[in-house]
PDB file of C-alpha atoms in Angstrom:
ATOM      1  CA  UNK R   8     281.334 168.280 163.124  1.00 39.00           C
ATOM      2  CA  UNK R   9     279.685 168.031 159.686  1.00 46.00           C
ATOM      3  CA  UNK R  10     280.894 170.443 156.992  1.00 49.00           C
ATOM      4  CA  UNK R  11     278.592 173.389 156.328  1.00 52.00           C
ATOM      5  CA  UNK R  12     275.968 172.955 153.633  1.00 56.00           C
ATOM      6  CA  UNK R  13     276.494 175.230 150.616  1.00 61.00           C
ATOM      7  CA  UNK R  14     273.511 176.557 148.705  1.00 73.00           C
ATOM      8  CA  UNK R  15     275.590 177.282 145.606  1.00 86.00           C
ATOM      9  CA  UNK R  16     278.727 175.917 143.945  1.00 92.00           C
ATOM     10  CA  UNK R  17     282.112 177.278 144.826  1.00 95.00           C
ATOM     11  CA  UNK R  18     283.483 180.025 142.614  1.00 96.00           C
ATOM     12  CA  UNK R  19     286.372 177.704 141.793  1.00 96.00           C
ATOM     13  CA  UNK R  20     284.084 175.051 140.311  1.00 98.00           C
ATOM     14  CA  UNK R  21     281.849 177.579 138.580  1.00 98.00           C
ATOM     15  CA  UNK R  22     284.829 179.219 136.882  1.00 98.00           C
ATOM     16  CA  UNK R  23     286.317 175.857 135.931  1.00 98.00           C
ATOM     17  CA  UNK R  24     283.143 174.563 134.275  1.00 98.00           C
ATOM     18  CA  UNK R  25     282.630 177.837 132.393  1.00 98.00           C
ATOM     19  CA  UNK R  26     286.226 177.726 131.184  1.00 98.00           C
ATOM     20  CA  UNK R  27     285.999 174.094 130.078  1.00 98.00           C
ATOM     21  CA  UNK R  28     282.732 174.577 128.219  1.00 98.00           C
ATOM     22  CA  UNK R  29     283.755 177.863 126.665  1.00 98.00           C
ATOM     23  CA  UNK R  30     287.113 176.659 125.379  1.00 98.00           C
ATOM     24  CA  UNK R  31     285.959 173.359 123.881  1.00 98.00           C
ATOM     25  CA  UNK R  32     285.710 173.436 120.096  1.00 98.00           C
ATOM     26  CA  UNK R  33     282.321 171.840 119.558  1.00 98.00           C
ATOM     27  CA  UNK R  34     278.762 171.811 120.834  1.00 98.00           C
ATOM     28  CA  UNK R  35     278.821 170.597 124.426  1.00 98.00           C
ATOM     29  CA  UNK R  36     276.601 170.548 127.491  1.00 98.00           C
ATOM     30  CA  UNK R  37     278.056 170.103 130.974  1.00 98.00           C
ATOM     31  CA  UNK R  38     276.091 169.685 134.198  1.00 98.00           C
ATOM     32  CA  UNK R  39     277.318 169.088 137.737  1.00 98.00           C
ATOM     33  CA  UNK R  40     274.555 168.635 140.308  1.00 98.00           C
ATOM     34  CA  UNK R  41     275.394 168.325 143.988  1.00 98.00           C
ATOM     35  CA  UNK R  42     273.002 165.619 145.149  1.00 98.00           C
ATOM     36  CA  UNK R  43     273.476 166.292 148.855  1.00 96.00           C
ATOM     37  CA  UNK R  44     273.474 170.097 148.829  1.00 96.00           C
ATOM     38  CA  UNK R  45     271.119 170.748 145.944  1.00 95.00           C
ATOM     39  CA  UNK R  46     273.006 173.205 143.725  1.00 97.00           C
ATOM     40  CA  UNK R  47     273.814 172.829 140.040  1.00 98.00           C
ATOM     41  CA  UNK R  48     276.505 174.377 137.877  1.00 98.00           C
ATOM     42  CA  UNK R  49     276.296 173.993 134.115  1.00 98.00           C
ATOM     43  CA  UNK R  50     277.497 175.080 130.703  1.00 98.00           C
ATOM     44  CA  UNK R  51     274.793 174.850 128.048  1.00 98.00           C
ATOM     45  CA  UNK R  52     272.946 172.684 130.510  1.00 98.00           C
ATOM     46  CA  UNK R  53     269.401 173.166 129.182  1.00 98.00           C
ATOM     47  CA  UNK R  54     269.964 172.499 125.466  1.00 98.00           C
ATOM     48  CA  UNK R  55     268.764 169.089 124.180  1.00 98.00           C
ATOM     49  CA  UNK R  56     271.639 167.017 122.832  1.00 98.00           C
ATOM     50  CA  UNK R  57     271.882 163.493 121.389  1.00 98.00           C
ATOM     51  CA  UNK R  58     271.903 160.853 124.101  1.00 98.00           C
ATOM     52  CA  UNK R  59     272.800 157.771 122.071  1.00 98.00           C
ATOM     53  CA  UNK R  60     273.530 154.974 124.581  1.00 98.00           C
ATOM     54  CA  UNK R  61     272.982 157.234 127.579  1.00 98.00           C
ATOM     55  CA  UNK R  62     269.312 156.412 126.898  1.00 98.00           C
ATOM     56  CA  UNK R  63     269.983 152.850 128.089  1.00 98.00           C
ATOM     57  CA  UNK R  64     269.940 154.347 131.586  1.00 98.00           C
ATOM     58  CA  UNK R  65     266.240 155.172 131.246  1.00 98.00           C
ATOM     59  CA  UNK R  66     265.420 151.713 129.923  1.00 98.00           C
ATOM     60  CA  UNK R  67     267.239 150.226 132.915  1.00 98.00           C
ATOM     61  CA  UNK R  68     265.161 152.359 135.304  1.00 98.00           C
ATOM     62  CA  UNK R  69     261.974 151.194 133.570  1.00 98.00           C
ATOM     63  CA  UNK R  70     263.067 147.559 133.879  1.00 98.00           C
ATOM     64  CA  UNK R  71     263.880 147.895 137.577  1.00 98.00           C
ATOM     65  CA  UNK R  72     260.615 149.775 138.136  1.00 98.00           C
ATOM     66  CA  UNK R  73     258.774 146.818 136.578  1.00 98.00           C
ATOM     67  CA  UNK R  74     260.692 144.532 138.939  1.00 98.00           C
ATOM     68  CA  UNK R  75     259.642 146.679 141.906  1.00 98.00           C
ATOM     69  CA  UNK R  76     256.018 146.436 140.764  1.00 98.00           C
ATOM     70  CA  UNK R  77     256.198 142.669 140.360  1.00 98.00           C
ATOM     71  CA  UNK R  78     255.637 142.776 136.593  1.00 98.00           C
ATOM     72  CA  UNK R  79     259.097 141.419 135.854  1.00 98.00           C
ATOM     73  CA  UNK R  80     261.810 139.457 137.622  1.00 98.00           C
ATOM     74  CA  UNK R  81     265.499 139.602 136.774  1.00 98.00           C
ATOM     75  CA  UNK R  82     265.427 135.802 136.692  1.00 98.00           C
ATOM     76  CA  UNK R  83     262.654 135.672 134.074  1.00 98.00           C
ATOM     77  CA  UNK R  84     263.782 133.658 131.030  1.00 98.00           C
ATOM     78  CA  UNK R  85     263.787 135.293 127.621  1.00 98.00           C
ATOM     79  CA  UNK R  86     264.907 134.184 124.161  1.00 98.00           C
ATOM     80  CA  UNK R  87     266.759 136.595 121.894  1.00 98.00           C
ATOM     81  CA  UNK R  88     266.417 135.784 118.195  1.00 97.00           C
ATOM     82  CA  UNK R  89     268.285 136.882 115.108  1.00 97.00           C
ATOM     83  CA  UNK R  90     265.357 139.099 114.162  1.00 97.00           C
ATOM     84  CA  UNK R  91     265.993 141.044 117.408  1.00 97.00           C
ATOM     85  CA  UNK R  92     269.476 142.090 116.330  1.00 97.00           C
ATOM     86  CA  UNK R  93     270.078 145.796 115.829  1.00 97.00           C
ATOM     87  CA  UNK R  94     273.149 147.731 114.642  1.00 96.00           C
ATOM     88  CA  UNK R  95     276.636 148.685 115.760  1.00 96.00           C
ATOM     89  CA  UNK R  96     277.786 147.358 119.143  1.00 96.00           C
ATOM     90  CA  UNK R  97     275.977 144.114 120.030  1.00 97.00           C
ATOM     91  CA  UNK R  98     278.278 141.494 121.597  1.00 97.00           C
ATOM     92  CA  UNK R  99     275.295 139.182 122.155  1.00 97.00           C
ATOM     93  CA  UNK R 100     275.185 138.566 118.402  1.00 96.00           C
ATOM     94  CA  UNK R 101     277.806 135.821 118.708  1.00 96.00           C
ATOM     95  CA  UNK R 102     275.564 133.911 121.142  1.00 96.00           C
ATOM     96  CA  UNK R 103     272.479 133.798 118.920  1.00 97.00           C
ATOM     97  CA  UNK R 104     272.112 130.561 116.956  1.00 96.00           C
ATOM     98  CA  UNK R 105     269.407 129.353 114.605  1.00 95.00           C
ATOM     99  CA  UNK R 106     267.098 128.700 117.564  1.00 96.00           C
ATOM    100  CA  UNK R 107     267.968 131.945 119.303  1.00 97.00           C
ATOM    101  CA  UNK R 108     269.738 132.509 122.607  1.00 98.00           C
ATOM    102  CA  UNK R 109     267.979 131.740 125.863  1.00 98.00           C
ATOM    103  CA  UNK R 110     268.988 133.961 128.740  1.00 98.00           C
ATOM    104  CA  UNK R 111     267.364 136.077 131.490  1.00 98.00           C
ATOM    105  CA  UNK R 112     266.138 139.635 131.926  1.00 98.00           C
ATOM    106  CA  UNK R 113     268.933 140.205 134.434  1.00 98.00           C
ATOM    107  CA  UNK R 114     271.627 139.066 132.019  1.00 98.00           C
ATOM    108  CA  UNK R 115     270.285 141.304 129.277  1.00 98.00           C
ATOM    109  CA  UNK R 116     270.238 144.263 131.668  1.00 98.00           C
ATOM    110  CA  UNK R 117     273.816 143.579 132.744  1.00 98.00           C
ATOM    111  CA  UNK R 118     275.012 143.371 129.150  1.00 98.00           C
ATOM    112  CA  UNK R 119     273.147 146.542 128.187  1.00 98.00           C
ATOM    113  CA  UNK R 120     274.540 148.571 131.080  1.00 98.00           C
ATOM    114  CA  UNK R 121     278.079 147.212 131.398  1.00 98.00           C
ATOM    115  CA  UNK R 122     278.853 146.549 127.715  1.00 98.00           C
ATOM    116  CA  UNK R 123     276.334 148.917 126.099  1.00 98.00           C
ATOM    117  CA  UNK R 124     274.892 146.126 123.949  1.00 98.00           C
ATOM    118  CA  UNK R 125     272.308 147.648 121.604  1.00 98.00           C
ATOM    119  CA  UNK R 126     270.360 144.445 121.011  1.00 98.00           C
ATOM    120  CA  UNK R 127     270.089 143.624 124.730  1.00 98.00           C
ATOM    121  CA  UNK R 128     268.777 147.116 125.358  1.00 98.00           C
ATOM    122  CA  UNK R 129     266.241 147.014 122.524  1.00 98.00           C
ATOM    123  CA  UNK R 130     264.876 143.648 123.678  1.00 98.00           C
ATOM    124  CA  UNK R 131     264.410 145.096 127.171  1.00 98.00           C
ATOM    125  CA  UNK R 132     262.872 148.257 125.734  1.00 98.00           C
ATOM    126  CA  UNK R 133     260.104 146.333 124.024  1.00 98.00           C
ATOM    127  CA  UNK R 134     259.690 144.036 127.019  1.00 98.00           C
ATOM    128  CA  UNK R 135     258.675 147.018 129.163  1.00 98.00           C
ATOM    129  CA  UNK R 136     256.335 148.468 126.556  1.00 98.00           C
ATOM    130  CA  UNK R 137     258.474 150.294 123.999  1.00 98.00           C
ATOM    131  CA  UNK R 138     259.430 153.973 123.676  1.00 98.00           C
ATOM    132  CA  UNK R 139     256.037 155.270 124.823  1.00 98.00           C
ATOM    133  CA  UNK R 140     256.402 153.368 128.101  1.00 98.00           C
ATOM    134  CA  UNK R 141     259.778 155.036 128.713  1.00 98.00           C
ATOM    135  CA  UNK R 142     258.313 158.453 127.944  1.00 98.00           C
ATOM    136  CA  UNK R 143     255.467 157.843 130.389  1.00 98.00           C
ATOM    137  CA  UNK R 144     257.950 156.740 133.030  1.00 98.00           C
ATOM    138  CA  UNK R 145     260.031 159.889 132.585  1.00 98.00           C
ATOM    139  CA  UNK R 146     256.939 162.053 132.980  1.00 98.00           C
ATOM    140  CA  UNK R 147     255.574 160.098 135.949  1.00 97.00           C
ATOM    141  CA  UNK R 148     258.918 160.186 137.764  1.00 98.00           C
ATOM    142  CA  UNK R 149     259.341 163.923 137.208  1.00 98.00           C
ATOM    143  CA  UNK R 150     262.468 163.674 135.062  1.00 98.00           C
ATOM    144  CA  UNK R 151     262.291 166.893 133.054  1.00 98.00           C
ATOM    145  CA  UNK R 152     264.510 167.790 130.125  1.00 98.00           C
ATOM    146  CA  UNK R 153     264.767 164.223 128.822  1.00 98.00           C
ATOM    147  CA  UNK R 154     263.055 162.692 125.807  1.00 98.00           C
ATOM    148  CA  UNK R 155     263.330 159.178 124.408  1.00 98.00           C
ATOM    149  CA  UNK R 156     263.866 158.086 120.819  1.00 97.00           C
ATOM    150  CA  UNK R 157     262.208 155.422 118.658  1.00 97.00           C
ATOM    151  CA  UNK R 158     264.560 152.557 119.545  1.00 96.00           C
ATOM    152  CA  UNK R 159     268.051 151.738 118.304  1.00 96.00           C
ATOM    153  CA  UNK R 160     267.273 150.584 114.770  1.00 96.00           C
ATOM    154  CA  UNK R 161     264.953 153.433 113.797  1.00 97.00           C
ATOM    155  CA  UNK R 162     267.147 156.015 115.526  1.00 97.00           C
ATOM    156  CA  UNK R 163     270.345 155.037 113.722  1.00 97.00           C
ATOM    157  CA  UNK R 164     268.620 154.616 110.361  1.00 97.00           C
ATOM    158  CA  UNK R 165     266.951 158.043 110.534  1.00 97.00           C
ATOM    159  CA  UNK R 166     270.169 159.677 111.698  1.00 97.00           C
ATOM    160  CA  UNK R 167     271.820 158.369 108.537  1.00 97.00           C
ATOM    161  CA  UNK R 168     268.885 159.395 106.337  1.00 97.00           C
ATOM    162  CA  UNK R 169     267.507 155.878 105.844  1.00 97.00           C
ATOM    163  CA  UNK R 170     264.333 154.012 106.712  1.00 96.00           C
ATOM    164  CA  UNK R 171     264.956 150.794 108.626  1.00 97.00           C
ATOM    165  CA  UNK R 172     264.354 147.467 106.851  1.00 96.00           C
ATOM    166  CA  UNK R 173     263.752 144.255 108.865  1.00 95.00           C
ATOM    167  CA  UNK R 174     266.291 142.369 106.748  1.00 96.00           C
ATOM    168  CA  UNK R 175     268.985 144.679 108.120  1.00 96.00           C
ATOM    169  CA  UNK R 176     268.754 143.028 111.577  1.00 95.00           C
ATOM    170  CA  UNK R 177     272.339 142.383 112.573  1.00 94.00           C
ATOM    171  CA  UNK R 178     273.667 145.585 111.065  1.00 90.00           C
ATOM    172  CA  UNK R 179     275.585 144.575 107.943  1.00 94.00           C
ATOM    173  CA  UNK R 180     272.768 145.463 105.552  1.00 96.00           C
ATOM    174  CA  UNK R 181     272.374 148.849 107.219  1.00 97.00           C
ATOM    175  CA  UNK R 182     276.108 149.551 106.985  1.00 97.00           C
ATOM    176  CA  UNK R 183     276.147 148.611 103.293  1.00 97.00           C
ATOM    177  CA  UNK R 184     273.159 150.833 102.569  1.00 97.00           C
ATOM    178  CA  UNK R 185     274.695 153.731 104.459  1.00 97.00           C
ATOM    179  CA  UNK R 186     278.027 153.327 102.663  1.00 96.00           C
ATOM    180  CA  UNK R 187     276.226 153.493  99.316  1.00 97.00           C
ATOM    181  CA  UNK R 188     274.502 156.774 100.146  1.00 96.00           C
ATOM    182  CA  UNK R 189     275.328 160.152  98.669  1.00 95.00           C
ATOM    183  CA  UNK R 190     277.423 162.011 101.259  1.00 95.00           C
ATOM    184  CA  UNK R 191     275.379 165.181 100.889  1.00 97.00           C
ATOM    185  CA  UNK R 192     272.206 163.255 101.726  1.00 97.00           C
ATOM    186  CA  UNK R 193     273.872 161.819 104.817  1.00 97.00           C
ATOM    187  CA  UNK R 194     275.129 165.246 105.818  1.00 97.00           C
ATOM    188  CA  UNK R 195     271.672 166.792 105.602  1.00 98.00           C
ATOM    189  CA  UNK R 196     270.161 163.939 107.619  1.00 98.00           C
ATOM    190  CA  UNK R 197     272.814 164.308 110.307  1.00 97.00           C
ATOM    191  CA  UNK R 198     272.280 168.060 110.473  1.00 97.00           C
ATOM    192  CA  UNK R 199     268.536 167.506 110.954  1.00 97.00           C
ATOM    193  CA  UNK R 200     269.280 165.116 113.792  1.00 98.00           C
ATOM    194  CA  UNK R 201     271.676 167.497 115.508  1.00 98.00           C
ATOM    195  CA  UNK R 202     269.253 170.405 115.175  1.00 97.00           C
ATOM    196  CA  UNK R 203     266.455 168.433 116.825  1.00 97.00           C
ATOM    197  CA  UNK R 204     267.747 165.085 118.156  1.00 98.00           C
ATOM    198  CA  UNK R 205     265.144 162.319 118.216  1.00 96.00           C
ATOM    199  CA  UNK R 206     266.663 161.095 121.486  1.00 98.00           C
ATOM    200  CA  UNK R 207     267.491 164.522 122.873  1.00 98.00           C
ATOM    201  CA  UNK R 208     268.152 165.312 126.511  1.00 98.00           C
ATOM    202  CA  UNK R 209     269.723 168.247 128.269  1.00 98.00           C
ATOM    203  CA  UNK R 210     272.728 167.739 130.519  1.00 98.00           C
ATOM    204  CA  UNK R 211     270.695 169.226 133.385  1.00 98.00           C
ATOM    205  CA  UNK R 212     267.846 166.806 132.687  1.00 98.00           C
ATOM    206  CA  UNK R 213     270.208 163.857 132.804  1.00 98.00           C
ATOM    207  CA  UNK R 214     271.780 164.919 136.093  1.00 98.00           C
ATOM    208  CA  UNK R 215     268.294 165.442 137.530  1.00 98.00           C
ATOM    209  CA  UNK R 216     267.466 161.813 136.719  1.00 98.00           C
ATOM    210  CA  UNK R 217     270.727 160.575 138.213  1.00 98.00           C
ATOM    211  CA  UNK R 218     270.153 162.637 141.369  1.00 98.00           C
ATOM    212  CA  UNK R 219     266.600 161.331 141.784  1.00 98.00           C
ATOM    213  CA  UNK R 220     267.896 157.779 141.436  1.00 98.00           C
ATOM    214  CA  UNK R 221     270.641 158.344 144.016  1.00 98.00           C
ATOM    215  CA  UNK R 222     268.123 159.905 146.420  1.00 98.00           C
ATOM    216  CA  UNK R 223     265.933 156.796 146.228  1.00 98.00           C
ATOM    217  CA  UNK R 224     263.065 158.670 144.566  1.00 98.00           C
ATOM    218  CA  UNK R 225     262.813 156.498 141.435  1.00 98.00           C
ATOM    219  CA  UNK R 226     263.181 152.908 142.629  1.00 98.00           C
ATOM    220  CA  UNK R 227     263.211 150.767 145.738  1.00 98.00           C
ATOM    221  CA  UNK R 228     266.431 150.747 147.757  1.00 98.00           C
ATOM    222  CA  UNK R 229     267.269 147.265 146.490  1.00 98.00           C
ATOM    223  CA  UNK R 230     266.693 148.147 142.839  1.00 98.00           C
ATOM    224  CA  UNK R 231     268.593 151.413 143.221  1.00 98.00           C
ATOM    225  CA  UNK R 232     271.591 149.544 144.625  1.00 98.00           C
ATOM    226  CA  UNK R 233     271.385 146.941 141.850  1.00 98.00           C
ATOM    227  CA  UNK R 234     271.354 149.540 139.090  1.00 98.00           C
ATOM    228  CA  UNK R 235     274.143 151.655 140.590  1.00 98.00           C
ATOM    229  CA  UNK R 236     276.229 148.479 141.011  1.00 98.00           C
ATOM    230  CA  UNK R 237     275.805 147.733 137.300  1.00 98.00           C
ATOM    231  CA  UNK R 238     276.865 151.270 136.443  1.00 98.00           C
ATOM    232  CA  UNK R 239     279.981 150.846 138.577  1.00 98.00           C
ATOM    233  CA  UNK R 240     280.784 147.724 136.561  1.00 98.00           C
ATOM    234  CA  UNK R 241     280.571 149.491 133.198  1.00 98.00           C
ATOM    235  CA  UNK R 242     283.393 148.511 130.868  1.00 96.00           C
ATOM    236  CA  UNK R 243     282.855 151.323 128.380  1.00 97.00           C
ATOM    237  CA  UNK R 244     284.564 154.708 128.364  1.00 97.00           C
ATOM    238  CA  UNK R 245     287.319 154.082 130.938  1.00 97.00           C
ATOM    239  CA  UNK R 246     289.152 157.211 129.766  1.00 98.00           C
ATOM    240  CA  UNK R 247     286.177 159.582 129.785  1.00 98.00           C
ATOM    241  CA  UNK R 248     284.903 160.883 133.159  1.00 98.00           C
ATOM    242  CA  UNK R 249     286.813 158.123 134.930  1.00 98.00           C
ATOM    243  CA  UNK R 250     290.146 159.450 133.704  1.00 98.00           C
ATOM    244  CA  UNK R 251     289.892 162.324 136.179  1.00 98.00           C
ATOM    245  CA  UNK R 252     289.267 160.257 139.306  1.00 98.00           C
ATOM    246  CA  UNK R 253     291.550 160.478 142.333  1.00 97.00           C
ATOM    247  CA  UNK R 254     292.093 157.843 145.052  1.00 98.00           C
ATOM    248  CA  UNK R 255     288.931 157.306 147.093  1.00 98.00           C
ATOM    249  CA  UNK R 256     286.624 158.660 144.382  1.00 98.00           C
ATOM    250  CA  UNK R 257     284.256 156.368 142.466  1.00 98.00           C
ATOM    251  CA  UNK R 258     282.043 156.725 139.394  1.00 98.00           C
ATOM    252  CA  UNK R 259     278.954 154.750 138.395  1.00 98.00           C
ATOM    253  CA  UNK R 260     278.338 155.788 134.790  1.00 98.00           C
ATOM    254  CA  UNK R 261     276.882 155.270 131.333  1.00 98.00           C
ATOM    255  CA  UNK R 262     278.483 156.333 128.075  1.00 98.00           C
ATOM    256  CA  UNK R 263     277.000 157.138 124.692  1.00 98.00           C
ATOM    257  CA  UNK R 264     278.612 157.370 121.258  1.00 98.00           C
ATOM    258  CA  UNK R 265     276.920 158.412 118.034  1.00 98.00           C
ATOM    259  CA  UNK R 266     277.622 158.208 114.326  1.00 97.00           C
ATOM    260  CA  UNK R 267     280.459 159.959 112.533  1.00 97.00           C
ATOM    261  CA  UNK R 268     280.583 161.562 109.113  1.00 97.00           C
ATOM    262  CA  UNK R 269     284.056 162.401 107.911  1.00 95.00           C
ATOM    263  CA  UNK R 270     285.765 164.258 110.741  1.00 97.00           C
ATOM    264  CA  UNK R 271     282.482 165.161 112.458  1.00 98.00           C
ATOM    265  CA  UNK R 272     281.674 163.122 115.572  1.00 98.00           C
ATOM    266  CA  UNK R 273     278.264 163.251 117.236  1.00 98.00           C
ATOM    267  CA  UNK R 274     276.762 162.192 120.539  1.00 98.00           C
ATOM    268  CA  UNK R 275     279.985 161.589 122.457  1.00 98.00           C
ATOM    269  CA  UNK R 276     278.825 161.407 126.085  1.00 98.00           C
ATOM    270  CA  UNK R 277     279.513 160.221 129.591  1.00 98.00           C
ATOM    271  CA  UNK R 278     277.163 160.665 132.545  1.00 99.00           C
ATOM    272  CA  UNK R 279     277.223 159.270 136.030  1.00 98.00           C
ATOM    273  CA  UNK R 280     277.146 159.321 139.800  1.00 98.00           C
ATOM    274  CA  UNK R 281     280.408 160.592 141.286  1.00 98.00           C
ATOM    275  CA  UNK R 282     281.093 159.863 144.953  1.00 98.00           C
ATOM    276  CA  UNK R 283     283.881 161.284 147.084  1.00 98.00           C
ATOM    277  CA  UNK R 284     285.842 159.573 149.876  1.00 98.00           C
ATOM    278  CA  UNK R 285     283.516 161.199 152.428  1.00 97.00           C
ATOM    279  CA  UNK R 286     280.417 159.842 150.639  1.00 97.00           C
ATOM    280  CA  UNK R 287     279.448 163.188 149.090  1.00 97.00           C
ATOM    281  CA  UNK R 288     277.657 162.667 145.774  1.00 98.00           C
ATOM    282  CA  UNK R 289     277.491 164.517 142.490  1.00 98.00           C
ATOM    283  CA  UNK R 290     275.502 163.794 139.335  1.00 98.00           C
ATOM    284  CA  UNK R 291     277.665 164.612 136.319  1.00 99.00           C
ATOM    285  CA  UNK R 292     276.923 164.817 132.602  1.00 99.00           C
ATOM    286  CA  UNK R 293     279.201 165.778 129.733  1.00 99.00           C
ATOM    287  CA  UNK R 294     277.338 165.589 126.425  1.00 99.00           C
ATOM    288  CA  UNK R 295     279.217 166.518 123.255  1.00 98.00           C
ATOM    289  CA  UNK R 296     276.580 166.968 120.575  1.00 98.00           C
ATOM    290  CA  UNK R 297     279.087 167.468 117.766  1.00 98.00           C
ATOM    291  CA  UNK R 298     282.783 168.175 117.338  1.00 98.00           C
ATOM    292  CA  UNK R 299     285.696 167.697 114.998  1.00 98.00           C
ATOM    293  CA  UNK R 300     288.128 167.301 117.878  1.00 98.00           C
ATOM    294  CA  UNK R 301     289.909 163.924 118.081  1.00 98.00           C
ATOM    295  CA  UNK R 302     288.956 161.353 120.712  1.00 98.00           C
ATOM    296  CA  UNK R 303     291.828 162.171 123.125  1.00 98.00           C
ATOM    297  CA  UNK R 304     290.683 165.814 123.288  1.00 98.00           C
ATOM    298  CA  UNK R 305     287.080 164.745 123.975  1.00 98.00           C
ATOM    299  CA  UNK R 306     288.181 162.354 126.698  1.00 98.00           C
ATOM    300  CA  UNK R 307     290.415 165.016 128.202  1.00 98.00           C
ATOM    301  CA  UNK R 308     287.457 167.389 128.515  1.00 98.00           C
ATOM    302  CA  UNK R 309     285.492 164.761 130.414  1.00 98.00           C
ATOM    303  CA  UNK R 310     288.378 163.942 132.696  1.00 98.00           C
ATOM    304  CA  UNK R 311     288.913 167.651 133.314  1.00 98.00           C
ATOM    305  CA  UNK R 312     285.293 167.976 134.490  1.00 98.00           C
ATOM    306  CA  UNK R 313     285.901 165.230 137.054  1.00 98.00           C
ATOM    307  CA  UNK R 314     289.169 166.839 138.070  1.00 98.00           C
ATOM    308  CA  UNK R 315     287.432 170.217 138.497  1.00 98.00           C
ATOM    309  CA  UNK R 316     284.811 168.747 140.810  1.00 98.00           C
ATOM    310  CA  UNK R 317     287.428 166.986 142.900  1.00 98.00           C
ATOM    311  CA  UNK R 318     289.676 170.048 143.066  1.00 98.00           C
ATOM    312  CA  UNK R 319     286.748 172.172 144.285  1.00 97.00           C
ATOM    313  CA  UNK R 320     286.452 170.036 147.395  1.00 95.00           C
ATOM    314  CA  UNK R 321     290.025 170.708 148.557  1.00 89.00           C
TER     315      UNK R 321
END
């Protein structure tokens, strides 16, 4: 006999999420959406917060949507050049020689989703039509509560209070310019970003997108499976949401990590598709907009959200 369908979360989970959100010292949004039963429990779930690399998830959907429509193939060749380089984490940088690096759309997508490579993601972003194309996709697919920023280079420069220069491709010039800035100028720029993030999304909006993907409402079955498989293979954030998993539970996820200024950390996120041993599915998002708590405390919060979901099924 199948277990009864609940129309609302258990009191145990509701109390746990409220306690976790309320006790965390920082600005945080938490959303747990039961994909199979339809209910959602959240803390600060409707407030836009910085996505950072969580936004790679939307680029990946746009890429796979283009594959479904026959406009792209994962085997299509593409050359990444030094002028395509961005900032911060970009492992592909070591592969790019004077004549560029020839690879495929599929390889770029894998690197963007499993290693959170900023350059791979930005190349894909412009391949599918740039930020406006992602925004149109979000609207067309009915993913509410999610916006999309201007691309990695402009986003990170504006967050720091700078205007991007093409000669900064690769990141070192940007880092030098940022290090030379007046700290008060950087602080004001970061406060503007946090007050109205250029790449803002609510935790509830993110879990809506994850749920629609899992339900097969965004992509073909084949593309859905391909994208979820990549998210299962993610190598980033193993001690965030994943730290709370129990035997038989799996997580397909995407992390995001923003800039820091002194002790203030911004955009520390993990979102994903949590599946229980019985196949029951939950879309989960923990989005820390800003905090002065150390990394272990942030990771503990995320693991505690996973543990709360799992404990509520006992």
